[in-house]
The first five atom37 places (N, CA, C, CB, O) and aatype in JSON, in Angstrom:
{
  "aatype": [20, 20, 20, 20, 20, 20, 20, 20, 20, 20, 20, 20, 20, 20, 20, 20, 20, 20, 20, 20, 20, 20, 20, 20, 20, 20, 20, 20, 20, 20, 20, 20, 20, 20, 20, 20, 20, 20, 20, 20, 20, 20, 20, 20, 20, 20, 20, 20, 20, 20, 20, 20, 20, 20, 20, 20, 20, 20, 20, 20, 20, 20, 20, 20, 20, 20, 20, 20, 20, 20, 20, 20, 20, 20, 20, 20, 20, 20, 20, 20, 20, 20, 20, 20, 20, 20, 20, 20, 20, 20, 20, 20, 20, 20, 20, 20, 20, 20, 20, 20, 20, 20, 20, 20, 20, 20, 20, 20, 20, 20, 20, 20, 20],
  "atom_mask": [
    [1, 1, 1, 1, 1],
    [1, 1, 1, 1, 1],
    [1, 1, 1, 1, 1],
    [1, 1, 1, 1, 1],
    [1, 1, 1, 1, 1],
    [1, 1, 1, 1, 1],
    [1, 1, 1, 1, 1],
    [1, 1, 1, 1, 1],
    [1, 1, 1, 1, 1],
    [1, 1, 1, 1, 1],
    [1, 1, 1, 1, 1],
    [1, 1, 1, 1, 1],
    [1, 1, 1, 1, 1],
    [1, 1, 1, 1, 1],
    [1, 1, 1, 1, 1],
    [1, 1, 1, 1, 1],
    [1, 1, 1, 1, 1],
    [1, 1, 1, 1, 1],
    [1, 1, 1, 1, 1],
    [1, 1, 1, 1, 1],
    [1, 1, 1, 1, 1],
    [1, 1, 1, 1, 1],
    [1, 1, 1, 1, 1],
    [1, 1, 1, 1, 1],
    [1, 1, 1, 1, 1],
    [1, 1, 1, 1, 1],
    [1, 1, 1, 1, 1],
    [1, 1, 1, 1, 1],
    [1, 1, 1, 1, 1],
    [1, 1, 1, 1, 1],
    [1, 1, 1, 1, 1],
    [1, 1, 1, 1, 1],
    [1, 1, 1, 1, 1],
    [1, 1, 1, 1, 1],
    [1, 1, 1, 1, 1],
    [1, 1, 1, 1, 1],
    [1, 1, 1, 1, 1],
    [1, 1, 1, 1, 1],
    [1, 1, 1, 1, 1],
    [1, 1, 1, 1, 1],
    [1, 1, 1, 1, 1],
    [1, 1, 1, 1, 1],
    [1, 1, 1, 1, 1],
    [1, 1, 1, 1, 1],
    [1, 1, 1, 1, 1],
    [1, 1, 1, 1, 1],
    [1, 1, 1, 1, 1],
    [1, 1, 1, 1, 1],
    [1, 1, 1, 1, 1],
    [1, 1, 1, 1, 1],
    [1, 1, 1, 1, 1],
    [1, 1, 1, 1, 1],
    [1, 1, 1, 1, 1],
    [1, 1, 1, 1, 1],
    [1, 1, 1, 1, 1],
    [1, 1, 1, 1, 1],
    [1, 1, 1, 1, 1],
    [1, 1, 1, 1, 1],
    [1, 1, 1, 1, 1],
    [1, 1, 1, 1, 1],
    [1, 1, 1, 1, 1],
    [1, 1, 1, 1, 1],
    [1, 1, 1, 1, 1],
    [1, 1, 1, 1, 1],
    [1, 1, 1, 1, 1],
    [1, 1, 1, 1, 1],
    [1, 1, 1, 1, 1],
    [1, 1, 1, 1, 1],
    [1, 1, 1, 1, 1],
    [1, 1, 1, 1, 1],
    [1, 1, 1, 1, 1],
    [1, 1, 1, 1, 1],
    [1, 1, 1, 1, 1],
    [1, 1, 1, 1, 1],
    [1, 1, 1, 1, 1],
    [1, 1, 1, 1, 1],
    [1, 1, 1, 1, 1],
    [1, 1, 1, 1, 1],
    [1, 1, 1, 1, 1],
    [1, 1, 1, 1, 1],
    [1, 1, 1, 1, 1],
    [1, 1, 1, 1, 1],
    [1, 1, 1, 1, 1],
    [1, 1, 1, 1, 1],
    [1, 1, 1, 1, 1],
    [1, 1, 1, 1, 1],
    [1, 1, 1, 1, 1],
    [1, 1, 1, 1, 1],
    [1, 1, 1, 1, 1],
    [1, 1, 1, 1, 1],
    [1, 1, 1, 1, 1],
    [1, 1, 1, 1, 1],
    [1, 1, 1, 1, 1],
    [1, 1, 1, 1, 1],
    [1, 1, 1, 1, 1],
    [1, 1, 1, 1, 1],
    [1, 1, 1, 1, 1],
    [1, 1, 1, 1, 1],
    [1, 1, 1, 1, 1],
    [1, 1, 1, 1, 1],
    [1, 1, 1, 1, 1],
    [1, 1, 1, 1, 1],
    [1, 1, 1, 1, 1],
    [1, 1, 1, 1, 1],
    [1, 1, 1, 1, 1],
    [1, 1, 1, 1, 1],
    [1, 1, 1, 1, 1],
    [1, 1, 1, 1, 1],
    [1, 1, 1, 1, 1],
    [1, 1, 1, 1, 1],
    [1, 1, 1, 1, 1],
    [1, 1, 1, 1, 1],
    [1, 1, 1, 1, 1]
  ],
  "atom_positions": [
    [[-24.8, -13.24, 10.99], [-25.23, -13.71, 9.69], [-24.17, -14.58, 9.03], [-25.57, -12.54, 8.81], [-24.5, -15.48, 8.25]],
    [[-22.89, -14.31, 9.33], [-21.83, -15.06, 8.66], [-21.8, -16.53, 9.08], [-20.49, -14.43, 8.93], [-21.21, -17.36, 8.39]],
    [[-22.43, -16.85, 10.21], [-22.49, -18.24, 10.64], [-23.53, -19.02, 9.83], [-22.8, -18.33, 12.14], [-23.33, -20.19, 9.51]],
    [[-24.64, -18.36, 9.52], [-25.75, -19.03, 8.85], [-25.69, -18.96, 7.33], [-27.04, -18.43, 9.32], [-26.27, -19.81, 6.65]],
    [[-25.01, -17.96, 6.79], [-24.99, -17.76, 5.34], [-23.58, -17.92, 4.79], [-25.53, -16.37, 4.99], [-22.61, -17.76, 5.53]],
    [[-23.45, -18.23, 3.51], [-22.13, -18.22, 2.89], [-21.57, -16.8, 2.85], [-22.2, -18.8, 1.45], [-22.33, -15.83, 2.79]],
    [[-20.26, -16.67, 2.9], [-19.61, -15.36, 2.98], [-20.03, -14.42, 1.84], [-18.09, -15.54, 2.95], [-20.28, -13.24, 2.11]],
    [[-20.12, -14.86, 0.57], [-20.54, -13.92, -0.47], [-21.91, -13.29, -0.21], [-20.57, -14.62, -1.81], [-22.13, -12.12, -0.55]],
    [[-22.83, -14.03, 0.38], [-24.14, -13.47, 0.69], [-24.07, -12.47, 1.83], [-25.13, -14.58, 1.04], [-24.9, -11.56, 1.92]],
    [[-23.1, -12.62, 2.7], [-22.93, -11.65, 3.78], [-22.36, -10.34, 3.22], [-21.98, -12.21, 4.89], [-22.72, -9.26, 3.67]],
    [[-21.48, -10.46, 2.24], [-20.84, -9.28, 1.66], [-21.72, -8.54, 0.66], [-19.56, -9.69, 0.99], [-21.55, -7.33, 0.48]],
    [[-22.64, -9.22, 0.03], [-23.44, -8.63, -1.04], [-24.29, -7.43, -0.63], [-24.33, -9.67, -1.59], [-24.27, -6.44, -1.36]],
    [[-25.03, -7.44, 0.48], [-25.92, -6.3, 0.77], [-25.21, -4.96, 0.85], [-26.63, -6.54, 2.05], [-25.7, -3.97, 0.29]],
    [[-24.08, -4.89, 1.53], [-23.38, -3.6, 1.64], [-22.89, -3.12, 0.28], [-22.2, -3.72, 2.62], [-22.97, -1.93, -0.02]],
    [[-22.39, -4.04, -0.54], [-21.92, -3.63, -1.87], [-23.08, -3.2, -2.74], [-21.14, -4.78, -2.55], [-22.99, -2.2, -3.44]],
    [[-24.18, -3.94, -2.71], [-25.35, -3.61, -3.53], [-25.94, -2.28, -3.12], [-26.41, -4.71, -3.42], [-26.3, -1.48, -3.98]],
    [[-26.04, -2.02, -1.84], [-26.59, -0.75, -1.37], [-25.67, 0.4, -1.78], [-26.77, -0.76, 0.16], [-26.15, 1.47, -2.17]],
    [[-24.37, 0.19, -1.69], [-23.43, 1.23, -2.11], [-23.58, 1.58, -3.58], [-22.0, 0.8, -1.83], [-23.54, 2.75, -3.95]],
    [[-23.75, 0.57, -4.4], [-23.91, 0.82, -5.84], [-25.26, 1.47, -6.12], [-23.77, -0.49, -6.65], [-25.33, 2.46, -6.86]],
    [[-26.32, 0.92, -5.54], [-27.67, 1.42, -5.84], [-27.94, 2.79, -5.23], [-28.7, 0.45, -5.34], [-28.62, 3.61, -5.84]],
    [[-27.42, 3.05, -4.04], [-27.74, 4.3, -3.35], [-26.75, 5.43, -3.65], [-27.78, 4.06, -1.86], [-27.07, 6.6, -3.45]],
    [[-25.55, 5.1, -4.12], [-24.54, 6.14, -4.32], [-24.1, 6.23, -5.77], [-23.33, 5.88, -3.43], [-24.26, 7.27, -6.4]],
    [[-23.54, 5.16, -6.3], [-22.94, 5.22, -7.63], [-23.99, 5.39, -8.73], [-22.14, 3.96, -7.89], [-23.82, 6.21, -9.64]],
    [[-25.06, 4.64, -8.66], [-26.08, 4.71, -9.71], [-26.72, 6.09, -9.83], [-27.16, 3.68, -9.44], [-26.8, 6.61, -10.95]],
    [[-27.18, 6.72, -8.73], [-27.74, 8.07, -8.87], [-26.73, 9.09, -9.4], [-28.27, 8.54, -7.52], [-27.09, 9.96, -10.19]],
    [[-25.48, 8.99, -8.98], [-24.47, 9.91, -9.5], [-24.24, 9.69, -10.99], [-23.16, 9.75, -8.74], [-24.08, 10.65, -11.75]],
    [[-24.21, 8.43, -11.41], [-24.01, 8.13, -12.83], [-25.19, 8.64, -13.67], [-23.83, 6.63, -13.04], [-24.99, 9.18, -14.76]],
    [[-26.4, 8.45, -13.17], [-27.6, 8.91, -13.9], [-27.59, 10.43, -14.05], [-28.89, 8.46, -13.17], [-27.95, 10.95, -15.1]],
    [[-27.17, 11.14, -13.01], [-27.12, 12.6, -13.05], [-25.91, 13.12, -13.82], [-27.11, 13.15, -11.64], [-25.81, 14.32, -14.07]],
    [[-25.01, 12.25, -14.19], [-23.81, 12.67, -14.89], [-22.76, 13.29, -13.98], [-24.17, 13.64, -15.96], [-21.86, 13.98, -14.45]],
    [[-22.88, 13.06, -12.69], [-21.96, 13.65, -11.73], [-20.9, 12.67, -11.23], [-22.73, 14.2, -10.55], [-20.07, 13.02, -10.39]],
    [[-20.92, 11.46, -11.74], [-19.92, 10.46, -11.35], [-18.7, 10.66, -12.22], [-20.48, 9.0, -11.48], [-18.69, 10.3, -13.4]],
    [[-17.66, 11.24, -11.63], [-16.43, 11.5, -12.36], [-15.34, 10.6, -11.81], [-16.02, 13.0, -12.25], [-14.99, 10.66, -10.63]],
    [[-14.81, 9.78, -12.67], [-13.75, 8.85, -12.28], [-12.6, 9.03, -13.26], [-14.26, 7.37, -12.26], [-12.68, 8.6, -14.41]],
    [[-11.53, 9.66, -12.79], [-10.39, 9.9, -13.66], [-9.56, 8.63, -13.81], [-9.53, 11.05, -13.12], [-9.67, 7.7, -13.01]],
    [[-8.75, 8.63, -14.82], [-7.87, 7.48, -15.07], [-6.9, 7.29, -13.91], [-7.09, 7.66, -16.39], [-6.58, 6.15, -13.55]],
    [[-6.44, 8.37, -13.33], [-5.5, 8.27, -12.2], [-6.18, 7.74, -10.94], [-4.87, 9.63, -11.91], [-5.55, 7.06, -10.12]],
    [[-7.47, 8.05, -10.78], [-8.19, 7.62, -9.57], [-8.69, 6.19, -9.65], [-9.35, 8.54, -9.32], [-8.93, 5.56, -8.62]],
    [[-8.84, 5.66, -10.87], [-9.42, 4.33, -11.04], [-8.69, 3.23, -10.26], [-9.43, 3.97, -12.48], [-9.36, 2.45, -9.59]],
    [[-7.35, 3.13, -10.33], [-6.69, 2.08, -9.55], [-6.9, 2.24, -8.04], [-5.21, 2.07, -9.86], [-7.0, 1.24, -7.32]],
    [[-6.96, 3.47, -7.57], [-7.19, 3.7, -6.14], [-8.6, 3.3, -5.73], [-6.93, 5.17, -5.78], [-8.8, 2.73, -4.65]],
    [[-9.57, 3.58, -6.57], [-10.95, 3.21, -6.28], [-11.1, 1.69, -6.26], [-11.92, 3.84, -7.31], [-11.75, 1.13, -5.38]],
    [[-10.5, 1.04, -7.24], [-10.57, -0.42, -7.31], [-9.86, -1.04, -6.1], [-9.94, -0.94, -8.62], [-10.38, -1.96, -5.48]],
    [[-8.68, -0.53, -5.78], [-7.93, -1.06, -4.62], [-8.7, -0.84, -3.33], [-6.54, -0.41, -4.53], [-8.75, -1.72, -2.48]],
    [[-9.3, 0.34, -3.17], [-10.09, 0.61, -1.97], [-11.28, -0.31, -1.85], [-10.56, 2.03, -1.97], [-11.58, -0.81, -0.76]],
    [[-11.98, -0.54, -2.95], [-13.12, -1.45, -2.94], [-12.72, -2.88, -2.63], [-13.83, -1.41, -4.27], [-13.38, -3.56, -1.84]],
    [[-11.63, -3.33, -3.23], [-11.16, -4.69, -2.96], [-10.73, -4.84, -1.5], [-9.99, -5.04, -3.88], [-11.03, -5.85, -0.86]],
    [[-10.03, -3.84, -0.98], [-9.6, -3.92, 0.42], [-10.8, -3.94, 1.37], [-8.7, -2.73, 0.77], [-10.78, -4.64, 2.38]],
    [[-11.85, -3.18, 1.03], [-13.05, -3.18, 1.87], [-13.72, -4.55, 1.87], [-14.03, -2.11, 1.39], [-14.1, -5.06, 2.92]],
    [[-13.85, -5.14, 0.69], [-14.49, -6.45, 0.58], [-13.66, -7.51, 1.3], [-14.68, -6.84, -0.9], [-14.2, -8.34, 2.02]],
    [[-12.34, -7.47, 1.1], [-11.46, -8.43, 1.78], [-11.53, -8.24, 3.3], [-10.0, -8.29, 1.29], [-11.53, -9.21, 4.05]],
    [[-11.58, -6.99, 3.75], [-11.67, -6.73, 5.18], [-12.96, -7.26, 5.8], [-11.57, -5.25, 5.43], [-12.93, -7.9, 6.85]],
    [[-14.09, -6.99, 5.14], [-15.36, -7.51, 5.65], [-15.39, -9.03, 5.6], [-16.53, -6.93, 4.86], [-15.91, -9.68, 6.5]],
    [[-14.83, -9.57, 4.53], [-14.77, -11.04, 4.42], [-13.91, -11.64, 5.52], [-14.23, -11.45, 3.05], [-14.26, -12.66, 6.1]],
    [[-12.77, -11.01, 5.8], [-11.9, -11.49, 6.87], [-12.6, -11.42, 8.22], [-10.59, -10.68, 6.9], [-12.45, -12.32, 9.05]],
    [[-13.36, -10.34, 8.45], [-14.09, -10.24, 9.71], [-15.15, -11.33, 9.8], [-14.74, -8.86, 9.84], [-15.33, -11.94, 10.86]],
    [[-15.86, -11.58, 8.69], [-16.9, -12.62, 8.7], [-16.3, -13.99, 8.98], [-17.65, -12.64, 7.36], [-16.85, -14.76, 9.76]],
    [[-15.17, -14.29, 8.35], [-14.51, -15.57, 8.6], [-13.98, -15.63, 10.03], [-13.35, -15.79, 7.6], [-14.13, -16.64, 10.71]],
    [[-13.37, -14.54, 10.48], [-12.84, -14.5, 11.85], [-13.92, -14.63, 12.9], [-12.09, -13.22, 12.07], [-13.71, -15.27, 13.93]],
    [[-15.07, -14.03, 12.65], [-16.15, -14.11, 13.64], [-16.74, -15.51, 13.73], [-17.25, -13.11, 13.31], [-17.35, -15.87, 14.73]],
    [[-16.57, -16.29, 12.68], [-17.02, -17.68, 12.74], [-16.17, -18.49, 13.72], [-16.98, -18.33, 11.35], [-16.65, -19.45, 14.31]],
    [[-14.93, -18.11, 13.88], [-14.0, -18.87, 14.71], [-13.81, -18.28, 16.09], [-12.67, -18.95, 14.03], [-13.35, -18.98, 16.99]],
    [[-14.15, -17.05, 16.29], [-14.03, -16.44, 17.6], [-14.41, -14.98, 17.52], [-12.6, -16.59, 18.14], [-13.6, -14.15, 17.1]],
    [[-15.63, -14.65, 17.91], [-16.13, -13.28, 17.77], [-15.3, -12.3, 18.6], [-17.58, -13.21, 18.19], [-15.1, -11.17, 18.17]],
    [[-14.83, -12.72, 19.77], [-14.08, -11.81, 20.63], [-12.78, -11.37, 19.96], [-13.77, -12.47, 21.99], [-12.43, -10.19, 19.99]],
    [[-12.08, -12.29, 19.36], [-10.82, -11.95, 18.69], [-11.08, -11.03, 17.51], [-10.08, -13.23, 18.22], [-10.36, -10.04, 17.32]],
    [[-12.08, -11.34, 16.7], [-12.41, -10.5, 15.55], [-12.82, -9.09, 16.0], [-13.54, -11.13, 14.72], [-12.45, -8.11, 15.36]],
    [[-13.56, -9.0, 17.08], [-13.99, -7.69, 17.57], [-12.82, -6.87, 18.08], [-15.03, -7.86, 18.68], [-12.77, -5.66, 17.84]],
    [[-11.88, -7.49, 18.77], [-10.72, -6.76, 19.27], [-9.87, -6.28, 18.1], [-9.87, -7.66, 20.22], [-9.42, -5.13, 18.1]],
    [[-9.65, -7.13, 17.12], [-8.86, -6.71, 15.96], [-9.55, -5.6, 15.19], [-8.61, -7.9, 15.03], [-8.89, -4.68, 14.7]],
    [[-10.87, -5.66, 15.08], [-11.62, -4.62, 14.4], [-11.52, -3.3, 15.15], [-13.07, -5.03, 14.24], [-11.44, -2.24, 14.53]],
    [[-11.54, -3.34, 16.46], [-11.47, -2.11, 17.25], [-10.12, -1.41, 17.11], [-11.75, -2.41, 18.71], [-10.0, -0.23, 17.46]],
    [[-9.12, -2.1, 16.62], [-7.79, -1.51, 16.46], [-7.61, -0.88, 15.08], [-6.72, -2.55, 16.68], [-6.53, -0.39, 14.76]],
    [[-8.65, -0.89, 14.27], [-8.55, -0.38, 12.9], [-8.05, 1.06, 12.85], [-9.9, -0.48, 12.21], [-7.17, 1.38, 12.06]],
    [[-8.61, 1.93, 13.68], [-8.23, 3.35, 13.64], [-6.76, 3.53, 14.03], [-9.13, 4.17, 14.58], [-6.05, 4.31, 13.4]],
    [[-6.32, 2.82, 15.04], [-4.93, 2.95, 15.46], [-3.98, 2.44, 14.37], [-4.69, 2.18, 16.77], [-2.96, 3.06, 14.09]],
    [[-4.32, 1.32, 13.78], [-3.48, 0.77, 12.71], [-3.47, 1.7, 11.5], [-3.96, -0.63, 12.31], [-2.43, 1.88, 10.87]],
    [[-4.61, 2.28, 11.19], [-4.68, 3.22, 10.06], [-3.82, 4.45, 10.32], [-6.13, 3.64, 9.8], [-3.14, 4.93, 9.42]],
    [[-3.86, 4.96, 11.54], [-3.04, 6.12, 11.89], [-1.56, 5.84, 11.79], [-3.37, 6.58, 13.29], [-0.8, 6.65, 11.25]],
    [[-1.14, 4.7, 12.29], [0.28, 4.32, 12.2], [0.68, 4.09, 10.75], [0.56, 3.06, 13.06], [1.77, 4.49, 10.34]],
    [[-0.18, 3.44, 9.97], [0.12, 3.21, 8.55], [0.23, 4.53, 7.8], [-0.96, 2.32, 7.91], [1.12, 4.68, 6.96]],
    [[-0.65, 5.47, 8.07], [-0.58, 6.78, 7.41], [0.71, 7.5, 7.78], [-1.79, 7.65, 7.8], [1.33, 8.15, 6.94]],
    [[1.13, 7.37, 9.03], [2.39, 7.97, 9.46], [3.58, 7.34, 8.76], [2.55, 7.85, 10.98], [4.47, 8.04, 8.28]],
    [[3.6, 6.02, 8.69], [4.74, 5.32, 8.1], [4.75, 5.38, 6.57], [4.74, 3.88, 8.55], [5.82, 5.56, 5.98]],
    [[3.61, 5.24, 5.95], [3.56, 5.16, 4.48], [3.48, 6.52, 3.79], [2.39, 4.34, 4.07], [4.09, 6.72, 2.74]],
    [[2.73, 7.44, 4.39], [2.46, 8.7, 3.71], [3.02, 9.92, 4.44], [1.0, 8.87, 3.53], [2.74, 11.05, 4.06]],
    [[3.8, 9.69, 5.48], [4.43, 10.77, 6.25], [3.41, 11.75, 6.84], [5.41, 11.53, 5.38], [3.68, 12.94, 6.97]],
    [[2.24, 11.21, 7.19], [1.21, 12.04, 7.84], [1.68, 12.42, 9.24], [-0.15, 11.29, 7.91], [2.4, 11.67, 9.89]],
    [[1.28, 13.57, 9.67], [1.6, 14.0, 11.03], [0.46, 13.59, 11.95], [1.85, 15.54, 11.1], [-0.71, 13.84, 11.66]],
    [[0.82, 12.97, 13.06], [-0.18, 12.58, 14.03], [-0.28, 13.65, 15.12], [0.16, 11.2, 14.65], [0.74, 14.17, 15.58]],
    [[-1.51, 13.96, 15.52], [-1.69, 14.91, 16.6], [-1.4, 14.23, 17.93], [-3.13, 15.5, 16.59], [-1.27, 13.0, 18.0]],
    [[-1.3, 15.0, 18.97], [-1.06, 14.42, 20.3], [-2.17, 13.47, 20.69], [-0.92, 15.52, 21.35], [-1.92, 12.43, 21.29]],
    [[-3.4, 13.82, 20.35], [-4.53, 12.97, 20.66], [-4.43, 11.63, 19.93], [-5.85, 13.67, 20.3], [-4.71, 10.58, 20.51]],
    [[-4.01, 11.66, 18.67], [-3.85, 10.42, 17.92], [-2.72, 9.56, 18.48], [-3.58, 10.73, 16.45], [-2.87, 8.34, 18.6]],
    [[-1.61, 10.19, 18.83], [-0.49, 9.45, 19.42], [-0.9, 8.84, 20.75], [0.73, 10.37, 19.62], [-0.56, 7.69, 21.04]],
    [[-1.64, 9.59, 21.56], [-2.09, 9.03, 22.83], [-3.1, 7.9, 22.62], [-2.7, 10.13, 23.71], [-3.11, 6.94, 23.38]],
    [[-3.94, 8.01, 21.6], [-4.89, 6.93, 21.3], [-4.18, 5.66, 20.87], [-5.85, 7.37, 20.2], [-4.52, 4.57, 21.33]],
    [[-3.18, 5.79, 20.0], [-2.41, 4.62, 19.58], [-1.68, 4.03, 20.77], [-1.4, 5.01, 18.47], [-1.62, 2.8, 20.92]],
    [[-1.13, 4.88, 21.63], [-0.42, 4.4, 22.82], [-1.36, 3.64, 23.75], [0.22, 5.56, 23.56], [-0.98, 2.6, 24.3]],
    [[-2.56, 4.14, 23.94], [-3.53, 3.47, 24.81], [-3.89, 2.1, 24.23], [-4.81, 4.33, 24.97], [-4.0, 1.12, 24.97]],
    [[-4.06, 2.02, 22.91], [-4.37, 0.73, 22.28], [-3.22, -0.24, 22.49], [-4.64, 0.92, 20.77], [-3.45, -1.4, 22.84]],
    [[-1.99, 0.21, 22.28], [-0.83, -0.67, 22.45], [-0.71, -1.15, 23.89], [0.47, 0.06, 22.03], [-0.47, -2.33, 24.13]],
    [[-0.89, -0.25, 24.85], [-0.8, -0.63, 26.27], [-1.94, -1.59, 26.63], [-0.85, 0.63, 27.18], [-1.73, -2.56, 27.36]],
    [[-3.14, -1.31, 26.11], [-4.27, -2.2, 26.4], [-4.09, -3.59, 25.84], [-5.53, -1.61, 25.86], [-4.39, -4.57, 26.51]],
    [[-3.6, -3.68, 24.62], [-3.36, -5.0, 24.02], [-2.25, -5.72, 24.78], [-2.99, -4.86, 22.51], [-2.35, -6.93, 25.03]],
    [[-1.22, -5.0, 25.16], [-0.13, -5.64, 25.93], [-0.62, -6.13, 27.28], [1.04, -4.66, 26.13], [-0.25, -7.21, 27.73]],
    [[-1.46, -5.32, 27.92], [-2.0, -5.73, 29.23], [-2.91, -6.96, 29.09], [-2.79, -4.56, 29.88], [-2.82, -7.88, 29.9]],
    [[-3.75, -6.97, 28.09], [-4.62, -8.13, 27.89], [-3.81, -9.38, 27.54], [-5.64, -7.84, 26.77], [-4.14, -10.49, 27.98]],
    [[-2.75, -9.2, 26.77], [-1.9, -10.31, 26.43], [-1.19, -10.85, 27.67], [-0.88, -9.9, 25.38], [-1.07, -12.07, 27.84]],
    [[-0.73, -9.96, 28.53], [-0.05, -10.38, 29.75], [-1.0, -11.11, 30.7], [0.57, -9.17, 30.46], [-0.62, -12.12, 31.31]],
    [[-2.22, -10.62, 30.81], [-3.2, -11.26, 31.68], [-3.6, -12.63, 31.13], [-4.45, -10.37, 31.85], [-3.78, -13.58, 31.88]],
    [[-3.72, -12.71, 29.82], [-4.13, -13.95, 29.18], [-3.05, -15.03, 29.24], [-4.49, -13.68, 27.73], [-3.36, -16.22, 29.31]],
    [[-1.8, -14.6, 29.23], [-0.67, -15.58, 29.21], [-0.41, -16.18, 30.54], [0.58, -14.93, 28.73], [0.49, -17.0, 30.68]]
  ]
}
């Protein structure tokens, strides 16, 4: 869709569905609680999601294979970021998953070069 439509139109459906299907019903029921401390995190999370989807849409216009490979590394990058930024402990399975991703990317890079 990102090839045929402008990027804002590609991003709109997911955001609209999220607001209409999740936020609006919670607000109507009075169950949507957003504290002052949580507000910056919610805004930052939403902006990062929109920027991420937008980056994927732009990237897929120029090379779907590259965008797909980078997208598939999201979990590994998130795990490493959580370890480095928030001192999260990684399980053996997570460490082995990150290691497999690193070895796979290195192998593909070596074959490609």
